[in-house]
Coordinates of C-alpha atoms and ligand atoms in Angstrom, one line a residue:
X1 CA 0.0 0.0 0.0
X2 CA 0.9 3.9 -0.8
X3 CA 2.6 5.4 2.3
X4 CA 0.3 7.2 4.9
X5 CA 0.3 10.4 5.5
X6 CA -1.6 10.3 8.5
X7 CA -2.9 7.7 11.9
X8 CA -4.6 4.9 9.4
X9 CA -5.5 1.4 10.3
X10 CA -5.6 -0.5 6.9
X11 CA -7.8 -3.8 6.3
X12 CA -6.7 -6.2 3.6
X13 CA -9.7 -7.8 2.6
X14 CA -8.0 -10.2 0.5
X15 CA -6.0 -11.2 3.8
X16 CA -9.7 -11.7 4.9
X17 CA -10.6 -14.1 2.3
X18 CA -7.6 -16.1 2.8
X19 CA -8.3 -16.3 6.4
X20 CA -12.2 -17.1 6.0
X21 CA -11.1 -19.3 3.3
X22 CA -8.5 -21.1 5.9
X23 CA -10.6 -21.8 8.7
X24 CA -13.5 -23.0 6.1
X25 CA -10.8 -25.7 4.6
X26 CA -10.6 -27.0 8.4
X27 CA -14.6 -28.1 8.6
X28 CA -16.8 -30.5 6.5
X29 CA -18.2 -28.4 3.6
X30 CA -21.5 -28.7 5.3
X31 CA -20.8 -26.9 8.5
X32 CA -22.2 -23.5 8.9
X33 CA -20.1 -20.8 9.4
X34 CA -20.6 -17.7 11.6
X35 CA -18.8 -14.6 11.4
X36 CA -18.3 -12.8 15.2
X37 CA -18.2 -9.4 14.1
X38 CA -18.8 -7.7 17.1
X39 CA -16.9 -4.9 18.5
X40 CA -16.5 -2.9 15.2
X41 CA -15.4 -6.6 14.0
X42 CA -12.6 -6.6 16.3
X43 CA -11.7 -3.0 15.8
X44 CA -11.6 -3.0 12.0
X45 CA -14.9 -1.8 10.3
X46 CA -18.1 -4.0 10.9
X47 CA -20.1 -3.0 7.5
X48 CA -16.8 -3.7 5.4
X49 CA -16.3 -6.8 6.7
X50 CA -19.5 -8.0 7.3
X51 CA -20.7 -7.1 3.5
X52 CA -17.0 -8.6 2.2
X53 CA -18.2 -11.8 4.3
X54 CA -21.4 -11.5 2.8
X55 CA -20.3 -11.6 -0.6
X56 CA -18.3 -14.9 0.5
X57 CA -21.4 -16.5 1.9
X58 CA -21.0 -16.8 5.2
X59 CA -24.2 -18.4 6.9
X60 CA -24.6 -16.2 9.6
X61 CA -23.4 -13.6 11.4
X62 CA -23.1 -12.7 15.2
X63 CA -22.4 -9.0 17.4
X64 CA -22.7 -8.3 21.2
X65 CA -25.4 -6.1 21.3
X66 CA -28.6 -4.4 19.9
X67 CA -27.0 -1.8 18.6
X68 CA -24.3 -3.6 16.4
X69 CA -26.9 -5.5 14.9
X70 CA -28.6 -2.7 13.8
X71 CA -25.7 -0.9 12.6
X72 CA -25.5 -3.6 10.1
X73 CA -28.7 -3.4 9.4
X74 CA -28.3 0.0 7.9
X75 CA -25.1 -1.3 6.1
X76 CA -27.2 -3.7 3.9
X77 CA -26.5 -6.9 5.8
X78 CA -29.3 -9.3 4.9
X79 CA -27.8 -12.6 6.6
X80 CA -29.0 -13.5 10.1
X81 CA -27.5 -11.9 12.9
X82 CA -27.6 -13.1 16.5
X83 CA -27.1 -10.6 19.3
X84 CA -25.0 -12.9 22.3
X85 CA -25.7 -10.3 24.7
X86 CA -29.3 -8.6 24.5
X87 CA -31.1 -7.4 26.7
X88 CA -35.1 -6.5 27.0
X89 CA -35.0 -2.8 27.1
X90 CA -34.6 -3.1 23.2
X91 CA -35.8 -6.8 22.6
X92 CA -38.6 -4.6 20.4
X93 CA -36.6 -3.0 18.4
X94 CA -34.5 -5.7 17.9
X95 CA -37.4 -8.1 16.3
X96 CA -38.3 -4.8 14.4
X97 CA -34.8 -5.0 12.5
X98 CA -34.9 -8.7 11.9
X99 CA -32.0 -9.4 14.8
X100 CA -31.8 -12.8 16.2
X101 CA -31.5 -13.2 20.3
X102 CA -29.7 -15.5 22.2
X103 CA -31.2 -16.3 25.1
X104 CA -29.7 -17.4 28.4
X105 CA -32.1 -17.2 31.1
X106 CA -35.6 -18.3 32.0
X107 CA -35.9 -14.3 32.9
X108 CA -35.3 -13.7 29.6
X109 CA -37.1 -15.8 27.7
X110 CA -40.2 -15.0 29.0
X111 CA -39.4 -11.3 28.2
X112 CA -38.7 -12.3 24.8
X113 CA -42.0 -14.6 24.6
X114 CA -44.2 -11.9 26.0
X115 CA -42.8 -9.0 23.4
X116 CA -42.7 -11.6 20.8
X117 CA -46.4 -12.7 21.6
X118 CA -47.1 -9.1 21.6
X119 CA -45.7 -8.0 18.3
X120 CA -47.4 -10.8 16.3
X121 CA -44.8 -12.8 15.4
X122 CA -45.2 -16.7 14.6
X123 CA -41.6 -19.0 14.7
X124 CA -39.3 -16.1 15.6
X125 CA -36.0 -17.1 15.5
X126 CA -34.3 -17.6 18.9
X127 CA -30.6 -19.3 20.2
X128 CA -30.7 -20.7 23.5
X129 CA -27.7 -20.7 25.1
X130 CA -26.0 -23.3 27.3
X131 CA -23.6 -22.9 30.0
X132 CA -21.3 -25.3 30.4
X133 CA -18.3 -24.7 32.3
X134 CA -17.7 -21.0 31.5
X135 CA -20.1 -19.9 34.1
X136 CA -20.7 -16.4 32.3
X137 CA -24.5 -16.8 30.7
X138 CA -26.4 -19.8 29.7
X139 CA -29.2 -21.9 31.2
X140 CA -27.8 -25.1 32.6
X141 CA -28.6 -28.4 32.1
X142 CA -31.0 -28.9 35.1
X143 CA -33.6 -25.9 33.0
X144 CA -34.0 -28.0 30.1
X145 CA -37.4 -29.3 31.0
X146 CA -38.1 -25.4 31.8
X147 CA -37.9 -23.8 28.1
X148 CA -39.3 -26.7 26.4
X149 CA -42.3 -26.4 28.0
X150 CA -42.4 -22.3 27.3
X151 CA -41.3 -23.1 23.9
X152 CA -44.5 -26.1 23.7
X153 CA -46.8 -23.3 24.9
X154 CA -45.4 -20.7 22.3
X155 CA -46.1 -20.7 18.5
X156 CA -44.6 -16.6 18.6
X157 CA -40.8 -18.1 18.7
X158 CA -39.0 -21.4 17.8
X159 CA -35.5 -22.0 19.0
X160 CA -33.1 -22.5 15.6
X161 CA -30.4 -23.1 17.4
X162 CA -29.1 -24.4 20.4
X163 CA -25.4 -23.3 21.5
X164 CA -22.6 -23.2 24.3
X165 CA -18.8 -21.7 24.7
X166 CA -15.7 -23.4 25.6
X167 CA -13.6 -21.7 27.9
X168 CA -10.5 -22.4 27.2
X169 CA -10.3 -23.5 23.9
X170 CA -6.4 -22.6 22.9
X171 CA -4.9 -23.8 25.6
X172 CA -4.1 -27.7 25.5
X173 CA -3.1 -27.7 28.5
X174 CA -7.0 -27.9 29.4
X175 CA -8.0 -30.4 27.0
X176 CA -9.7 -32.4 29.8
X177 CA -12.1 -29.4 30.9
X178 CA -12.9 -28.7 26.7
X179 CA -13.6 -32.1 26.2
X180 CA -15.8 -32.5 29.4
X181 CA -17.9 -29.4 28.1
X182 CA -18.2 -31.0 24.8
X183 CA -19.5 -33.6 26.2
X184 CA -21.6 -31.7 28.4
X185 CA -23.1 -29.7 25.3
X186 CA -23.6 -33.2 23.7
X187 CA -26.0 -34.6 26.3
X188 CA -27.9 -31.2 26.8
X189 CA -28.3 -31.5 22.7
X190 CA -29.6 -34.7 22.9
X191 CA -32.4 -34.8 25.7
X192 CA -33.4 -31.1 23.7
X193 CA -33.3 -32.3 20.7
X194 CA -35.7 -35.4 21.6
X195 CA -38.0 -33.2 24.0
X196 CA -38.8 -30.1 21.3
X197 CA -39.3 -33.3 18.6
X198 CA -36.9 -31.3 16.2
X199 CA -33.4 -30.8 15.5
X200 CA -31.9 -27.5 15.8
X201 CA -28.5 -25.9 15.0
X202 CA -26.1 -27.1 17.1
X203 CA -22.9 -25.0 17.8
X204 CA -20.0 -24.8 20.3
X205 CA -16.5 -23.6 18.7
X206 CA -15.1 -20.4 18.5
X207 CA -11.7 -20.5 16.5
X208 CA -9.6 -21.8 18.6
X209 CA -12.1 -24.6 19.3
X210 CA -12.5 -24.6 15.1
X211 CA -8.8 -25.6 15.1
X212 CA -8.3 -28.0 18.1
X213 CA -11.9 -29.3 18.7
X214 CA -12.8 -30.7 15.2
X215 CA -15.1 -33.3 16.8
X216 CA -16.8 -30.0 17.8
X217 CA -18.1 -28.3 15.3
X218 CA -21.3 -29.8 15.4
X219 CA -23.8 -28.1 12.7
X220 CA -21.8 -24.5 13.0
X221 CA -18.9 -22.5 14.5
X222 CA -18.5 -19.3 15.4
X223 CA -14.9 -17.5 14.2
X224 CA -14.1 -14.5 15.7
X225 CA -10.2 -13.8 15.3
X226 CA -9.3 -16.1 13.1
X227 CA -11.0 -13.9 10.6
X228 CA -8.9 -11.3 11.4
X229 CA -5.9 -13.4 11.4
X230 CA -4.9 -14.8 14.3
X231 CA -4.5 -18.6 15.0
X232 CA -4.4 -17.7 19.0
X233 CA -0.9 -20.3 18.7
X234 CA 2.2 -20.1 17.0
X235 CA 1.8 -23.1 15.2
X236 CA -1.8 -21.8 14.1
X237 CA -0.7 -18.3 13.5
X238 CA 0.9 -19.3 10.5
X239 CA -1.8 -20.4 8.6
X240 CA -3.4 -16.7 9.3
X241 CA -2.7 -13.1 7.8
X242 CA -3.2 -10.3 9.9
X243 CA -6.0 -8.1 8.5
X244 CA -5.2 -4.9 9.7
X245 CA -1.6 -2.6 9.8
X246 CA -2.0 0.5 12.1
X247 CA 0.6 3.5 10.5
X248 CA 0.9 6.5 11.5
X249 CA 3.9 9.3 10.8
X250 CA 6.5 11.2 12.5
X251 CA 5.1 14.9 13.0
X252 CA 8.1 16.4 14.6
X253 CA 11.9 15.0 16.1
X254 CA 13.1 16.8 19.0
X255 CA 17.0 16.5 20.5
X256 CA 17.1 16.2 24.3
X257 CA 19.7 17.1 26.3
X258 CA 21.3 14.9 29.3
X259 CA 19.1 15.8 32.1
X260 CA 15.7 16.9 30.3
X261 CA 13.1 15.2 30.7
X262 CA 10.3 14.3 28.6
X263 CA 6.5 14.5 28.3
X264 CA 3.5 14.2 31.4
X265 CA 4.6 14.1 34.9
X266 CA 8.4 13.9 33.2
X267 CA 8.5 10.2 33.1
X268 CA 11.6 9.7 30.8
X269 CA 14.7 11.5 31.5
X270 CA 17.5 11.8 29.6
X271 CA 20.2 10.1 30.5
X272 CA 22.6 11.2 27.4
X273 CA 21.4 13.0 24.0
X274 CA 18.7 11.6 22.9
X275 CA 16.5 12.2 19.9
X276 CA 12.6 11.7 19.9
X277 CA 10.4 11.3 17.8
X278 CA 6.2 12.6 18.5
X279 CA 3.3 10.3 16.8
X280 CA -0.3 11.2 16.8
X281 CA -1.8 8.0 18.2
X282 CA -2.2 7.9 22.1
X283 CA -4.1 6.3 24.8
X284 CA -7.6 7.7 23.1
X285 CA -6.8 5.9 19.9
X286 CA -6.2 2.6 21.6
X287 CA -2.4 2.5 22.8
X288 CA -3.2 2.4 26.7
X289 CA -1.1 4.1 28.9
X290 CA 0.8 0.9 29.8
X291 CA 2.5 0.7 26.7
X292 CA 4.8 3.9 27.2
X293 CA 8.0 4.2 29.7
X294 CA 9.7 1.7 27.3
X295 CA 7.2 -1.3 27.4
X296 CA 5.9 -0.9 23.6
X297 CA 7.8 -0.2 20.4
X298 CA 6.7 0.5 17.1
X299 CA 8.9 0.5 14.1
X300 CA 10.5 3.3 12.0
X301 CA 12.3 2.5 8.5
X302 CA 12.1 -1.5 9.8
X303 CA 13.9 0.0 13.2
X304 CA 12.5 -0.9 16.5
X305 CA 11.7 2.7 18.7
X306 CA 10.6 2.0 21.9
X307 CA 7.7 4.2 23.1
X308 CA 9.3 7.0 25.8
X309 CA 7.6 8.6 28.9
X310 CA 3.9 8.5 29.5
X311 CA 1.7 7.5 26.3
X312 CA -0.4 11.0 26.5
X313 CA -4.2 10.9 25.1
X314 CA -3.2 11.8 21.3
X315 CA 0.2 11.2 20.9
X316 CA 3.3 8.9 22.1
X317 CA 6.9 10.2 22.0
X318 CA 9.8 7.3 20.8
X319 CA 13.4 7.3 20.9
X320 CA 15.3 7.5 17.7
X321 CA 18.5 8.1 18.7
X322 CA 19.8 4.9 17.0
X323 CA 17.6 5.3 13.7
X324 CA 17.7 7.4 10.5
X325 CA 14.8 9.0 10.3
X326 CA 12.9 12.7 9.4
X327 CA 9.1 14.5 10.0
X328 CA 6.5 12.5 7.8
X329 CA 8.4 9.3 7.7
X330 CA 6.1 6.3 8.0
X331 CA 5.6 4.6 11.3
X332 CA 4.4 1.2 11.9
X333 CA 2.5 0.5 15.6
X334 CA 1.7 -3.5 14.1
X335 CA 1.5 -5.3 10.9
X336 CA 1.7 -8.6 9.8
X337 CA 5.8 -8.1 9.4
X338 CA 7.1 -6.0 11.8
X339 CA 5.1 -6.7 14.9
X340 CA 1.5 -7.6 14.9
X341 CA -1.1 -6.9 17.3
X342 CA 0.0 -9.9 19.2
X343 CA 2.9 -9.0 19.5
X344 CA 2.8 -5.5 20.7
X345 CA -0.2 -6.3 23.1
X346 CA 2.2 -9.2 24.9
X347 CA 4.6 -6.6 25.9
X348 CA 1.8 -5.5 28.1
X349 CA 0.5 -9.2 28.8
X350 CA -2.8 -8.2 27.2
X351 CA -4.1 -9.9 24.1
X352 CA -4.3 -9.5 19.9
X353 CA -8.2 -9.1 20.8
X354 CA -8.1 -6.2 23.1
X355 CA -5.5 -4.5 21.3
X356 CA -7.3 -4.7 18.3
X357 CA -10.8 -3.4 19.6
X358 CA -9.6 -0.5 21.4
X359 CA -8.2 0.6 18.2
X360 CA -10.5 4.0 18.4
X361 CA -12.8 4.6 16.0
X362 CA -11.7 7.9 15.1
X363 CA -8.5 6.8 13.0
X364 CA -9.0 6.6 9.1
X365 CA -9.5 2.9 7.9
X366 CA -8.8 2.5 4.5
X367 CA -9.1 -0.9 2.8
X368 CA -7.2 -3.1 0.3
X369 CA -9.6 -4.8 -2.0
Ligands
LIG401 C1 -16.6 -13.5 20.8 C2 -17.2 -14.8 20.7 C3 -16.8 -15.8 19.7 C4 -15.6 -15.6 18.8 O1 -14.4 -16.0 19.5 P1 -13.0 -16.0 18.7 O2 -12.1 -16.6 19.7 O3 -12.7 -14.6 18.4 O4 -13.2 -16.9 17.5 C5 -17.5 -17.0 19.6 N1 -18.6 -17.2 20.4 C6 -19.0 -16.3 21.4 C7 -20.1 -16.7 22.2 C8 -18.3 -15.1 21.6 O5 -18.7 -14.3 22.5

């Protein structure tokens, strides 16, 4: 791509199709896929991808909340959409944009039944959600005999799909407690599946699960990150291309003397000459404070910086003493080269997922097609 002139996170979309195309190639060509593209689709653009994912035919696709759904919506998304977290306040507007809930509580799904009821609809579309292990939302198994018998009494929704979430599905080190909810999720499919007297969607994996679990992926997965090219393992990582590079530029190098000190609350100090150079990204465009005092780097002409001082809220200072550089030259925070997110977010043991995300939505994304 052209160099940037200013902050830009750029999406390849073809690095998209090659992942999407990956994780399809590890499933049986009649598994369902579903695209997570919640959270701005990991921090990159939710319409772009969703309507690039679209045009690839994925099955379905899933967001957090209300809101994301509807977002996508207005972006021309026609595929279904299930919203993992809803909640009732907006469970009307939600059936009035075609969204699909999942539901996780008994609470809940009499909410949904009475607006549903209400509003007329026959067979709407709903995901029941199983715990078991995570302990975050779900019924559990013990409820099953609970929502069959609201569902019986109910001809305003039908449950398409039935669904759980492993916990700890990259790390092998817990194979014992994926398999045990696997089997968990097996048994709760079965005594559903023979109560309701049909057989809905069944679906457990996220991508890590994709790629270790294949005995897993049951009628569907959900991919989140893999999408956005990360295998969540070395090994894995391999067979993934990072979507998105975040650049930005060098707006101005200052020299600093032995003894000066640098930035908020004068954090760095100089210890001999040093040169630095400023960056307009900072804490409000996603690069949290504890990246700076040296705990982050980005790169500069393929030279490591570290990141100086105190990351302020619209800019981070780095130390170029060591590199040739001038005002306007390109600066790379993480690509698929350099450093990726990964990367830079394990200097601060945080993860490719929350780096990504917090990428703030007022940088310019620009996309390679
Ligand atoms: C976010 C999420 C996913 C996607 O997980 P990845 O690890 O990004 O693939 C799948 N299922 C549920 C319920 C989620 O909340």
């Amino acid at each position: 791509m052209s160099k940037t002139q200013e902050t830009t996170l750029e999406i390849d979309l073809k690095a998209l199709t090659h992942n999407y195309k990956h994780l399809k190639s590890r499933l049986q060509p009649k598994t369902k896929f579903l695209a997570v593209v919640k959270a701005f689709a990991y921090g990159s653009d939710a319409s772009e991808i969703a309507k690039h994912l679209q045009h690839l035919e994925v099955d379905y696709f899933a967001v957090a909340y209300i809101n994301e759904g509807i977002a996508l919506r207005d972006a021309g998304i026609t595929k279904p959409i299930l919203v993992l977290h809803p909640v009732p306040v907006n469970f009307k507007t939600l059936i009035e944009r075609c969204l699909e809930p999942s539901i996780y509580s008994l609470k809940i799904l009499k909410e949904f039944i009475a607006i549903a009821t209400k509003e007329k609809q026959q067979n709407y579309p709903i995901h029941i959600k199983f715990n078991t292990g995570l302990n975050r939302l779900g019924f559990n198994a013990k409820e099953v005999d609970a929502i069959i018998s609201l569902l019986k009494n109910n001809t305003a929704i039908k449950a398409t799909s039935i669904f759980s979430h492993l916990a700890a599905s990259e790390d092998l080190n817990e194979k014992e407690f994926s398999l045990n909810q696997i089997n968990k999720f097996k048994n709760i499919a079965k005594v559903f599946s023979e109560k309701i007297g049909y057989q809905p969607i069944l679906h457990m994996c996220n991508t890590s699960g994709i790629l270790n679990y294949p005995e897993a992926h049951f009628d569907m997965v959900r991919s989140g990150i893999g999408l956005y090219g990360f295998g969540n393992s070395e090994k894995e990582n391999l067979n993934f291309k990072p979507i998105s590079t975040l650049k930005s530029i060098i707006s101005q190098i200052h020299t600093i003397d032995k003894g000066e000190s640098l930035g908020y609350n004068r954090a760095f100090i100089a210890t001999q000459t040093t040169q630095t150079a400023t960056i307009p990204i900072g804490h409000a465009d996603g690069i949290g404070r504890q990246y700076g005092n040296a705990v982050g780097f980005v790169y500069i002409n393929s030279k490591k910086a570290p990141i100086v001082g105190n990351v302020c809220m619209d800019m981070i200072m780095v130390d170029v003493t060591n590199i040739d550089c001038k005002e306007g030259d390109e600066v790379i925070i993480f690509d698929a080269e350099h450093q990726t997110a990964e990367n830079l977010a394990n200097t601060t043991n945080s993860i490719s997922y929350e780096l990504l995300c917090c990428i703030s939505q007022r940088i310019k994304r620009s996309f390679c097609r």
